Short mmCIF file of C-alpha atoms in Angstrom, two decimals:
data_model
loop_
_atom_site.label_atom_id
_atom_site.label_comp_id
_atom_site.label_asym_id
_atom_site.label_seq_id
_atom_site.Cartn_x
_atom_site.Cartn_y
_atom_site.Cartn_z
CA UNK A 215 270.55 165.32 215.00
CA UNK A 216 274.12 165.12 214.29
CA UNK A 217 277.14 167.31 215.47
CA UNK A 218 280.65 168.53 215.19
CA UNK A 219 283.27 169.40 217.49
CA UNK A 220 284.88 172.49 216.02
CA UNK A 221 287.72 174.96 216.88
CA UNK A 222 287.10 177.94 217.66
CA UNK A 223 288.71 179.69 215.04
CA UNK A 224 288.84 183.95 216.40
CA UNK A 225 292.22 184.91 218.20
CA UNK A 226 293.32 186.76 221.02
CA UNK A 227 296.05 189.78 221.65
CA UNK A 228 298.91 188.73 223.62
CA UNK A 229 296.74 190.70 226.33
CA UNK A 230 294.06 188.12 225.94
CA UNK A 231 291.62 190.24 224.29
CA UNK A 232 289.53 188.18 221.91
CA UNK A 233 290.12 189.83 217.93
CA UNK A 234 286.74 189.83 217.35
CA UNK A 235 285.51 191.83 220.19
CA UNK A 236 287.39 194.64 218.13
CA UNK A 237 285.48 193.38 214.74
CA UNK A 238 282.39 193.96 216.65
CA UNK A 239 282.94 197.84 217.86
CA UNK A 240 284.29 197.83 213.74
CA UNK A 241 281.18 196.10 212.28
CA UNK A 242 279.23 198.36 214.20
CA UNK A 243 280.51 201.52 213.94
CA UNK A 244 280.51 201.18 209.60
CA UNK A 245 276.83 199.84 209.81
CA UNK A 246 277.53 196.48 208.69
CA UNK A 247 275.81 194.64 211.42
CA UNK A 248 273.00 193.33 208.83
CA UNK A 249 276.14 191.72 206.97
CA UNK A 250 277.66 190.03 210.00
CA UNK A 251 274.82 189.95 212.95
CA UNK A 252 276.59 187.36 214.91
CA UNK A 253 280.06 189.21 215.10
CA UNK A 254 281.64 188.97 218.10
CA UNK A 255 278.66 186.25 219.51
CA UNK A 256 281.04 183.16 219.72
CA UNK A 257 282.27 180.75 222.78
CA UNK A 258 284.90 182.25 224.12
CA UNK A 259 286.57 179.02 224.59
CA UNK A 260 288.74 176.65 222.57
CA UNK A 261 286.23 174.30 220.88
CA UNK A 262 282.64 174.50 219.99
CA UNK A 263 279.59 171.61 219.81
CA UNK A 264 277.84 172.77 216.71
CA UNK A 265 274.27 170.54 216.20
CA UNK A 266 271.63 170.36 213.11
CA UNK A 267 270.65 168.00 210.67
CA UNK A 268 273.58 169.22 208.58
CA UNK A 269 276.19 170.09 211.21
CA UNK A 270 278.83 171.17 208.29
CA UNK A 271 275.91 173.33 206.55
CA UNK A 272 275.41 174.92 210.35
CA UNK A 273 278.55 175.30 210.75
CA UNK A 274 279.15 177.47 207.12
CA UNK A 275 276.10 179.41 208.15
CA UNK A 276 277.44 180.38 211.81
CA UNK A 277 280.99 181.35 210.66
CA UNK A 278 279.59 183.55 207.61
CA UNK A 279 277.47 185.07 210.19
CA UNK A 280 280.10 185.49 212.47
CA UNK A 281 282.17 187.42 209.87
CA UNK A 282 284.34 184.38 209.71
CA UNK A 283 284.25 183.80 205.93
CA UNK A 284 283.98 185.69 203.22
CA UNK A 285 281.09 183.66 202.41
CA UNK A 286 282.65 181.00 200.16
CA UNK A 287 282.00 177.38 201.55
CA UNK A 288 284.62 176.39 204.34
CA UNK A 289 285.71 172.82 205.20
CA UNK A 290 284.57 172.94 209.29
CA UNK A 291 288.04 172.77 211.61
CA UNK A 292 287.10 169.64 213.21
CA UNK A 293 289.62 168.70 216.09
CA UNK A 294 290.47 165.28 213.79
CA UNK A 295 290.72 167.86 210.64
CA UNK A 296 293.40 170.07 212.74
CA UNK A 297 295.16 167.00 214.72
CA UNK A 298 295.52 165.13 211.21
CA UNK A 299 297.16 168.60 210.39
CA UNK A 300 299.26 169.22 212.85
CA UNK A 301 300.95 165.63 212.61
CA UNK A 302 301.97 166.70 209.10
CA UNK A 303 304.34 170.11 210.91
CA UNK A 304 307.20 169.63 213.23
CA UNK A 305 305.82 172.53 215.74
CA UNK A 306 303.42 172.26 218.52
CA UNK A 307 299.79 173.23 218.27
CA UNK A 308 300.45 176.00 221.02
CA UNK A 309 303.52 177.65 219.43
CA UNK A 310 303.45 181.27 218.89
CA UNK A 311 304.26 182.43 215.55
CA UNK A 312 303.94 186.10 216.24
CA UNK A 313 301.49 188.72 216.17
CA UNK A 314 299.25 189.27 212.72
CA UNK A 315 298.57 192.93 211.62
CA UNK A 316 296.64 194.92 211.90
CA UNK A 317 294.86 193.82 214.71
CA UNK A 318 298.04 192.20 216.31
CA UNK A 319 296.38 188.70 217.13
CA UNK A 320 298.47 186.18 218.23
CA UNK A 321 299.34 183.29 215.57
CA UNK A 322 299.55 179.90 217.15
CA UNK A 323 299.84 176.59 215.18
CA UNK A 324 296.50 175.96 215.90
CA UNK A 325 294.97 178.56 214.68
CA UNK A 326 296.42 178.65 211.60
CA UNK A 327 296.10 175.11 211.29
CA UNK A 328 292.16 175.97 211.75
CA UNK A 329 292.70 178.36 208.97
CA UNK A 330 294.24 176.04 206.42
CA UNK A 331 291.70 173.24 207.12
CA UNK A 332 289.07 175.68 206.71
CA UNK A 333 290.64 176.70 203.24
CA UNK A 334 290.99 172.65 201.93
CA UNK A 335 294.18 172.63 202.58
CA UNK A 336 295.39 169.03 202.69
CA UNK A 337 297.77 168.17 205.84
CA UNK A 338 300.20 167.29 203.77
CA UNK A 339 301.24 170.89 202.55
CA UNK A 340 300.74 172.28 205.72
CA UNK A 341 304.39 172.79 206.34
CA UNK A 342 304.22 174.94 203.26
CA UNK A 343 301.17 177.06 205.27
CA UNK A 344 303.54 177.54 207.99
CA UNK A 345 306.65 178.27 206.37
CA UNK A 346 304.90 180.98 204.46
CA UNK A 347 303.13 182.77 207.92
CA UNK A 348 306.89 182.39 209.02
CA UNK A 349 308.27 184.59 206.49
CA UNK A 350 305.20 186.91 206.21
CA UNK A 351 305.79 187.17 210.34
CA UNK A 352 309.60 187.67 210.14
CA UNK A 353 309.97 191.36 210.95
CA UNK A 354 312.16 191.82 208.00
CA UNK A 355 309.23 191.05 205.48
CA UNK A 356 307.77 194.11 207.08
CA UNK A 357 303.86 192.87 206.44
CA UNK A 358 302.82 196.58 207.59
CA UNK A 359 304.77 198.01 204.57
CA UNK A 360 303.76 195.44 201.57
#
């Protein structure tokens, strides 16, 4: 049986409160818990063990379940997919970025570093990634309004 450490990749409220704890009441209040049955079942930690005989199949099947994708494969957020990312930026993983609408999570480097390596992004264009969640984050953008 193989595995794969993985980062977690839900957020939190500057309050702490996990984002998908809110998905959850969401998910179950429109009657779309056959869709997503594992929302809000996750580690509530930083990284995750995930085990099978095809840990990145596992992990694809977990994170659609989760409501994590939209159900399109996803390259798993290893921690030596997102530290190989990271090198590529000039900001540390545990930056703040701001808060994301509509739910107002917090946007670290991490996470959104989880995000791109989920997407394929290759580390190399990663400063592009964050120079866009930058200006989509600058209060001037206003995200709420586009």
């Amino acid at each position: 049986m193989d595995s794969l450490w993985v980062l977690v990749p839900t957020g939190q409220r500057a309050s702490g409160e996990w984002i998908d704890d809110t998905l959850r009441a969401r998910v179950e209040e429109k009657g779309l818990l056959a869709r997503t049955p594992l929302a809000g079942d996750f580690p509530r930690q930083r990284v995750e063990l995930v085990r099978g005989a095809d840990p990145t199949a596992e992990v694809n099947r977990l994170y659609r379940l989760r409501g994590w994708t939209d159900g399109l494969p996803i390259v798993p957020p290893t921690l030596g997919r997102i530290d190989e990312t990271l090198a590529s930026g000039s900001l540390e993983r545990h930056v703040s970025l701001g808060e994301v609408e509509p739910l107002g999570g917090v946007a670290t480097v991490e996470k959104v570093a989880a995000s791109a390596v989920m997407a394929g992004c290759r580390p190399a264009y990663f400063p592009v990634v964050l120079a866009a969640v930058q200006a989509i984050l600058d209060p001037a953008f206003n995200l709420r309004g586009v």
